[in-house]
Amino acid sequence: MHRFFAPQDQIPTITGSDAHQIKNVLRLKIGDQIELLDGTGKIHTSKIIKIEQNKIDCEILTTKQDKAESKIKVTLAQCLPKAKKMDLIIQKCTELGVNQIIPTLSERSIAKGEKADRWQKIAKEAAEQSGRSIIPEISPLTKFEDVLKMKSNFDLALIPWELEKETSLKSILTTYQPIKLLVLIGPEGGFSQEEIELAQQAGFTSVSLGQRILRTETAGMAILAMIIYASE
Ligand code: SAH
């Protein structure tokens, strides 16, 4: 069944690009059923009762609480990469189950083309497509130092670092079973030595993701897939 997110106060009415999608792309008809989600994990199985140009009215048949979301809540603080890469990271990490993405400004990140609205839209579409019941929050652009201060909101904070030789992600995941996890990924140019030291002082654990150096957009997807796989 097709899934659509709509603001809580609008449900069971759909407007905007989703209304266009239902009417003109999927060509759904009156009587067809869809799932409406309010972004909090509630799934309303609904029947289409009226189709207008930019507005679809539905009737809610049943409501249930989604159980498909992973127990582990991963926040990815991604130091800004070159423009288009962030779109890809948001899309893929949403598919993989990320809970929140914090676009982060570090010493070597490229702060150009920051597009908050577009990023939230990419997250919404990827959440619909991949059958999620929540839309990951894309936070406002945040400075590296301020991400470090968020440590206390999490059970565990990791900073993947290609020069880390002692601690592997695997060893961490077999020791801890965190529920709220913060992961801070460097930009194309990586972190400076000073940034790594600041993060460690703030309580972050530096981890290796293996012998090979991954591109910034690969690192987030890879660690997320590993963490979620290990927790399910
Ligand atoms: N500056 C480095 C690579 C940066 S890769 C260089 O050019 O040599 C971008 C980010 O991905 C890093 O900051 C780190 O957070 C993560 N990363 C990539 N490969 C990694 C690995 N093998 N282990 C841990 N983190 C890695």
mmCIF file of C-alpha atoms and ligand atoms in Angstrom:
data_model
loop_
_atom_site.group_PDB
_atom_site.id
_atom_site.type_symbol
_atom_site.label_atom_id
_atom_site.label_comp_id
_atom_site.label_asym_id
_atom_site.label_seq_id
_atom_site.Cartn_x
_atom_site.Cartn_y
_atom_site.Cartn_z
ATOM 1 C CA MET A 1 0.000 0.000 0.000
ATOM 2 C CA HIS A 2 1.277 3.493 -0.792
ATOM 3 C CA ARG A 3 2.353 5.626 2.149
ATOM 4 C CA PHE A 4 2.131 9.378 2.534
ATOM 5 C CA PHE A 5 3.181 11.698 5.326
ATOM 6 C CA ALA A 6 0.859 14.584 6.096
ATOM 7 C CA PRO A 7 0.803 17.154 8.891
ATOM 8 C CA GLN A 8 -1.143 15.880 11.909
ATOM 9 C CA ASP A 9 -3.747 18.647 11.692
ATOM 10 C CA GLN A 10 -4.384 17.953 7.984
ATOM 11 C CA ILE A 11 -4.924 14.212 8.126
ATOM 12 C CA PRO A 12 -7.042 12.698 6.525
ATOM 13 C CA THR A 13 -6.657 15.307 3.769
ATOM 14 C CA ILE A 14 -3.680 15.390 1.420
ATOM 15 C CA THR A 15 -2.520 18.450 -0.497
ATOM 16 C CA GLY A 16 0.516 19.612 -2.461
ATOM 17 C CA SER A 17 2.867 17.320 -4.344
ATOM 18 C CA ASP A 18 1.470 14.158 -2.728
ATOM 19 C CA ALA A 19 -2.010 15.027 -4.025
ATOM 20 C CA HIS A 20 -0.492 15.399 -7.488
ATOM 21 C CA GLN A 21 1.318 12.075 -7.068
ATOM 22 C CA ILE A 22 -1.884 10.268 -6.052
ATOM 23 C CA LYS A 23 -4.036 11.765 -8.797
ATOM 24 C CA ASN A 24 -1.732 12.076 -11.780
ATOM 25 C CA VAL A 25 1.174 9.708 -11.241
ATOM 26 C CA LEU A 26 -0.242 6.737 -9.332
ATOM 27 C CA ARG A 27 -3.742 7.420 -10.729
ATOM 28 C CA LEU A 28 -5.459 6.148 -7.633
ATOM 29 C CA LYS A 29 -9.248 6.180 -7.590
ATOM 30 C CA ILE A 30 -12.032 6.775 -5.081
ATOM 31 C CA GLY A 31 -12.252 3.685 -2.881
ATOM 32 C CA ASP A 32 -8.520 2.878 -3.125
ATOM 33 C CA GLN A 33 -6.712 2.486 0.157
ATOM 34 C CA ILE A 34 -3.513 4.248 1.230
ATOM 35 C CA GLU A 35 -1.595 4.655 4.481
ATOM 36 C CA LEU A 36 -1.371 8.103 6.036
ATOM 37 C CA LEU A 37 1.383 8.845 8.523
ATOM 38 C CA ASP A 38 1.659 11.810 10.841
ATOM 39 C CA GLY A 39 5.392 11.403 11.392
ATOM 40 C CA THR A 40 5.092 10.216 14.995
ATOM 41 C CA GLY A 41 4.777 6.524 14.182
ATOM 42 C CA LYS A 42 0.982 6.341 13.799
ATOM 43 C CA ILE A 43 -0.241 4.643 10.624
ATOM 44 C CA HIS A 44 -3.785 5.405 9.481
ATOM 45 C CA THR A 45 -5.090 2.967 6.879
ATOM 46 C CA SER A 46 -7.438 5.176 4.870
ATOM 47 C CA LYS A 47 -9.807 5.086 1.920
ATOM 48 C CA ILE A 48 -9.886 7.814 -0.732
ATOM 49 C CA ILE A 49 -13.335 9.416 -0.769
ATOM 50 C CA LYS A 50 -12.866 12.553 -2.909
ATOM 51 C CA ILE A 51 -10.295 13.593 -5.524
ATOM 52 C CA GLU A 52 -9.907 17.248 -6.482
ATOM 53 C CA GLN A 53 -7.207 19.094 -8.408
ATOM 54 C CA ASN A 54 -4.844 19.681 -5.481
ATOM 55 C CA LYS A 55 -6.641 17.950 -2.679
ATOM 56 C CA ILE A 56 -7.447 14.365 -1.797
ATOM 57 C CA ASP A 57 -9.930 13.605 0.993
ATOM 58 C CA CYS A 58 -9.764 10.293 2.784
ATOM 59 C CA GLU A 59 -11.629 8.470 5.497
ATOM 60 C CA ILE A 60 -9.598 6.755 8.215
ATOM 61 C CA LEU A 61 -10.471 3.050 8.508
ATOM 62 C CA THR A 62 -8.011 1.878 11.153
ATOM 63 C CA THR A 63 -5.078 3.336 13.094
ATOM 64 C CA LYS A 64 -2.111 1.429 14.483
ATOM 65 C CA GLN A 65 1.247 2.252 16.018
ATOM 66 C CA ASP A 66 4.191 1.262 13.841
ATOM 67 C CA LYS A 67 6.648 -1.253 15.232
ATOM 68 C CA ALA A 68 9.026 -1.356 12.282
ATOM 69 C CA GLU A 69 11.264 1.466 13.457
ATOM 70 C CA SER A 70 14.559 0.285 14.844
ATOM 71 C CA LYS A 71 14.955 0.324 18.644
ATOM 72 C CA ILE A 72 18.258 2.101 18.268
ATOM 73 C CA LYS A 73 18.042 5.820 17.486
ATOM 74 C CA VAL A 74 21.018 7.026 15.509
ATOM 75 C CA THR A 75 21.782 10.705 15.028
ATOM 76 C CA LEU A 76 24.266 11.384 12.260
ATOM 77 C CA ALA A 77 26.207 14.624 12.587
ATOM 78 C CA GLN A 78 27.578 14.971 9.075
ATOM 79 C CA CYS A 79 30.243 17.593 8.459
ATOM 80 C CA LEU A 80 29.158 19.357 5.300
ATOM 81 C CA PRO A 81 30.562 17.829 2.136
ATOM 82 C CA LYS A 82 30.414 19.316 -1.355
ATOM 83 C CA ALA A 83 26.899 20.413 -2.322
ATOM 84 C CA LYS A 84 25.190 17.436 -3.984
ATOM 85 C CA LYS A 85 26.680 14.826 -1.682
ATOM 86 C CA MET A 86 24.532 15.938 1.231
ATOM 87 C CA ASP A 87 21.382 15.144 -0.796
ATOM 88 C CA LEU A 88 22.654 11.613 -1.336
ATOM 89 C CA ILE A 89 23.631 11.165 2.309
ATOM 90 C CA ILE A 90 20.205 12.298 3.512
ATOM 91 C CA GLN A 91 18.377 10.041 1.078
ATOM 92 C CA LYS A 92 20.415 6.912 1.735
ATOM 93 C CA CYS A 93 20.700 7.341 5.489
ATOM 94 C CA THR A 94 16.922 7.794 5.690
ATOM 95 C CA GLU A 95 16.457 4.500 3.835
ATOM 96 C CA LEU A 96 18.882 2.852 6.217
ATOM 97 C CA GLY A 97 16.979 4.040 9.284
ATOM 98 C CA VAL A 98 18.659 7.184 10.625
ATOM 99 C CA ASN A 99 16.674 9.069 13.265
ATOM 100 C CA GLN A 100 18.152 12.563 12.881
ATOM 101 C CA ILE A 101 20.783 14.248 10.729
ATOM 102 C CA ILE A 102 22.705 17.294 11.945
ATOM 103 C CA PRO A 103 24.487 19.134 9.112
ATOM 104 C CA THR A 104 27.693 20.139 10.839
ATOM 105 C CA LEU A 105 30.227 22.842 10.212
ATOM 106 C CA SER A 106 33.794 21.714 10.961
ATOM 107 C CA GLU A 107 37.202 23.173 10.167
ATOM 108 C CA ARG A 108 37.421 21.548 6.733
ATOM 109 C CA SER A 109 33.766 21.343 5.754
ATOM 110 C CA ILE A 110 32.437 23.048 2.671
ATOM 111 C CA ALA A 111 29.621 25.353 3.712
ATOM 112 C CA LYS A 112 28.004 26.063 0.402
ATOM 113 C CA GLY A 113 24.557 25.321 -0.943
ATOM 114 C CA GLU A 114 22.949 24.659 2.399
ATOM 115 C CA LYS A 115 19.305 23.918 1.569
ATOM 116 C CA ALA A 116 17.280 23.118 4.684
ATOM 117 C CA ASP A 117 13.913 22.910 2.894
ATOM 118 C CA ARG A 118 15.219 20.681 0.161
ATOM 119 C CA TRP A 119 16.925 18.395 2.654
ATOM 120 C CA GLN A 120 13.739 17.936 4.686
ATOM 121 C CA LYS A 121 11.844 17.172 1.458
ATOM 122 C CA ILE A 122 14.425 14.559 0.448
ATOM 123 C CA ALA A 123 14.070 12.953 3.883
ATOM 124 C CA LYS A 124 10.269 12.900 3.572
ATOM 125 C CA GLU A 125 10.323 11.284 0.140
ATOM 126 C CA ALA A 126 12.938 8.727 1.154
ATOM 127 C CA ALA A 127 10.939 7.904 4.303
ATOM 128 C CA GLU A 128 7.785 7.323 2.230
ATOM 129 C CA GLN A 129 9.611 5.266 -0.345
ATOM 130 C CA SER A 130 11.355 3.047 2.182
ATOM 131 C CA GLY A 131 8.270 2.431 4.310
ATOM 132 C CA ARG A 132 9.368 4.339 7.412
ATOM 133 C CA SER A 133 6.792 5.670 9.812
ATOM 134 C CA ILE A 134 8.803 8.679 10.910
ATOM 135 C CA ILE A 135 10.591 11.343 8.905
ATOM 136 C CA PRO A 136 14.129 11.864 10.202
ATOM 137 C CA GLU A 137 14.617 15.390 11.479
ATOM 138 C CA ILE A 138 17.144 17.415 9.512
ATOM 139 C CA SER A 139 18.461 19.873 12.071
ATOM 140 C CA PRO A 140 19.726 23.382 11.339
ATOM 141 C CA LEU A 141 23.391 23.791 10.476
ATOM 142 C CA THR A 142 25.369 23.317 13.706
ATOM 143 C CA LYS A 143 28.962 24.128 14.603
ATOM 144 C CA PHE A 144 31.348 21.282 15.424
ATOM 145 C CA GLU A 145 31.819 22.591 18.994
ATOM 146 C CA ASP A 146 28.055 22.647 19.539
ATOM 147 C CA VAL A 147 27.721 19.046 18.350
ATOM 148 C CA LEU A 148 30.325 18.094 20.975
ATOM 149 C CA LYS A 149 28.132 19.700 23.648
ATOM 150 C CA MET A 150 25.221 17.433 22.689
ATOM 151 C CA LYS A 151 27.044 14.374 23.988
ATOM 152 C CA SER A 152 25.074 14.354 27.249
ATOM 153 C CA ASN A 153 21.820 13.711 25.331
ATOM 154 C CA PHE A 154 23.135 10.368 24.072
ATOM 155 C CA ASP A 155 24.134 6.994 25.546
ATOM 156 C CA LEU A 156 27.176 6.853 23.315
ATOM 157 C CA ALA A 157 28.935 9.265 20.951
ATOM 158 C CA LEU A 158 31.295 8.006 18.252
ATOM 159 C CA ILE A 159 33.694 9.837 15.983
ATOM 160 C CA PRO A 160 34.847 7.582 13.132
ATOM 161 C CA TRP A 161 38.477 8.405 12.406
ATOM 162 C CA GLU A 162 40.607 6.741 9.768
ATOM 163 C CA LEU A 163 43.731 7.071 11.929
ATOM 164 C CA GLU A 164 42.213 5.200 14.871
ATOM 165 C CA LYS A 165 44.123 1.932 15.135
ATOM 166 C CA GLU A 166 42.984 0.518 18.473
ATOM 167 C CA THR A 167 39.223 0.725 18.735
ATOM 168 C CA SER A 168 37.023 -0.798 16.070
ATOM 169 C CA LEU A 169 33.305 -0.213 15.666
ATOM 170 C CA LYS A 170 32.862 -3.952 16.042
ATOM 171 C CA SER A 171 34.437 -4.009 19.483
ATOM 172 C CA ILE A 172 32.207 -1.130 20.588
ATOM 173 C CA LEU A 173 29.036 -2.740 19.278
ATOM 174 C CA THR A 174 29.756 -6.011 21.043
ATOM 175 C CA THR A 175 30.386 -4.208 24.362
ATOM 176 C CA TYR A 176 27.604 -1.597 24.441
ATOM 177 C CA GLN A 177 23.964 -1.746 23.475
ATOM 178 C CA PRO A 178 23.172 1.934 23.200
ATOM 179 C CA ILE A 179 19.667 3.171 22.440
ATOM 180 C CA LYS A 180 20.575 6.762 21.610
ATOM 181 C CA LEU A 181 23.716 7.005 19.581
ATOM 182 C CA LEU A 182 25.460 10.042 18.098
ATOM 183 C CA VAL A 183 27.881 9.569 15.190
ATOM 184 C CA LEU A 184 30.054 12.438 13.950
ATOM 185 C CA ILE A 185 31.475 12.003 10.434
ATOM 186 C CA GLY A 186 34.193 14.225 8.964
ATOM 187 C CA PRO A 187 34.042 16.024 5.611
ATOM 188 C CA GLU A 188 36.113 15.137 2.500
ATOM 189 C CA GLY A 189 39.242 16.534 4.099
ATOM 190 C CA GLY A 190 38.670 14.666 7.361
ATOM 191 C CA PHE A 191 39.055 16.008 10.898
ATOM 192 C CA SER A 192 42.082 17.921 12.127
ATOM 193 C CA GLN A 193 44.111 16.405 14.968
ATOM 194 C CA GLU A 194 42.813 19.181 17.202
ATOM 195 C CA GLU A 195 39.186 18.344 16.412
ATOM 196 C CA ILE A 196 39.756 14.685 17.263
ATOM 197 C CA GLU A 197 41.313 15.696 20.594
ATOM 198 C CA LEU A 198 38.441 18.070 21.403
ATOM 199 C CA ALA A 199 35.914 15.340 20.603
ATOM 200 C CA GLN A 200 37.725 12.812 22.791
ATOM 201 C CA GLN A 201 37.840 15.313 25.642
ATOM 202 C CA ALA A 202 34.096 15.818 25.209
ATOM 203 C CA GLY A 203 33.547 12.082 25.707
ATOM 204 C CA PHE A 204 33.405 10.892 22.103
ATOM 205 C CA THR A 205 35.023 7.545 21.311
ATOM 206 C CA SER A 206 37.082 7.474 18.127
ATOM 207 C CA VAL A 207 36.506 4.318 16.114
ATOM 208 C CA SER A 208 37.905 2.689 13.016
ATOM 209 C CA LEU A 209 35.602 1.502 10.261
ATOM 210 C CA GLY A 210 38.254 -0.746 8.773
ATOM 211 C CA GLN A 211 41.530 -0.624 6.884
ATOM 212 C CA ARG A 212 40.264 1.307 3.890
ATOM 213 C CA ILE A 213 39.572 5.041 3.824
ATOM 214 C CA LEU A 214 35.949 5.642 2.938
ATOM 215 C CA ARG A 215 34.639 8.760 1.293
ATOM 216 C CA THR A 216 32.625 10.974 3.596
ATOM 217 C CA GLU A 217 29.311 9.949 1.957
ATOM 218 C CA THR A 218 30.226 6.263 2.222
ATOM 219 C CA ALA A 219 31.300 6.482 5.866
ATOM 220 C CA GLY A 220 27.844 7.589 7.148
ATOM 221 C CA MET A 221 25.962 4.978 5.163
ATOM 222 C CA ALA A 222 28.401 2.241 6.132
ATOM 223 C CA ILE A 223 28.376 2.910 9.862
ATOM 224 C CA LEU A 224 24.610 3.280 9.940
ATOM 225 C CA ALA A 225 24.092 -0.035 8.166
ATOM 226 C CA MET A 226 26.509 -1.726 10.591
ATOM 227 C CA ILE A 227 24.928 -0.234 13.717
ATOM 228 C CA ILE A 228 21.372 -1.038 12.695
ATOM 229 C CA TYR A 229 22.303 -4.535 11.575
ATOM 230 C CA ALA A 230 24.016 -5.184 14.898
ATOM 231 C CA SER A 231 21.005 -3.936 16.875
ATOM 232 C CA GLU A 232 18.203 -5.858 15.141
HETATM 233 N N1 SAH B 1 41.081 13.146 5.241
HETATM 234 C C1 SAH B 1 41.124 11.795 4.973
HETATM 235 C C2 SAH B 1 39.802 11.075 4.726
HETATM 236 C C3 SAH B 1 38.574 11.647 5.202
HETATM 237 S S1 SAH B 1 37.251 10.551 4.936
HETATM 238 C C4 SAH B 1 42.014 11.571 3.802
HETATM 239 O O1 SAH B 1 41.780 12.211 2.780
HETATM 240 O O2 SAH B 1 42.891 10.740 3.945
HETATM 241 C C5 SAH B 1 35.906 11.404 5.613
HETATM 242 C C6 SAH B 1 35.431 10.916 6.956
HETATM 243 O O3 SAH B 1 34.958 9.580 6.866
HETATM 244 C C7 SAH B 1 36.480 10.885 8.041
HETATM 245 O O4 SAH B 1 36.629 12.133 8.649
HETATM 246 C C8 SAH B 1 35.935 9.831 8.991
HETATM 247 O O5 SAH B 1 34.966 10.389 9.863
HETATM 248 C C9 SAH B 1 35.260 8.855 8.066
HETATM 249 N N2 SAH B 1 36.105 7.707 7.675
HETATM 250 C C10 SAH B 1 36.494 7.347 6.438
HETATM 251 N N3 SAH B 1 37.178 6.199 6.439
HETATM 252 C C11 SAH B 1 37.231 5.783 7.715
HETATM 253 C C12 SAH B 1 37.787 4.629 8.380
HETATM 254 N N4 SAH B 1 38.441 3.690 7.732
HETATM 255 N N5 SAH B 1 37.612 4.546 9.714
HETATM 256 C C13 SAH B 1 36.967 5.488 10.404
HETATM 257 N N6 SAH B 1 36.417 6.582 9.843
HETATM 258 C C14 SAH B 1 36.542 6.737 8.505
#
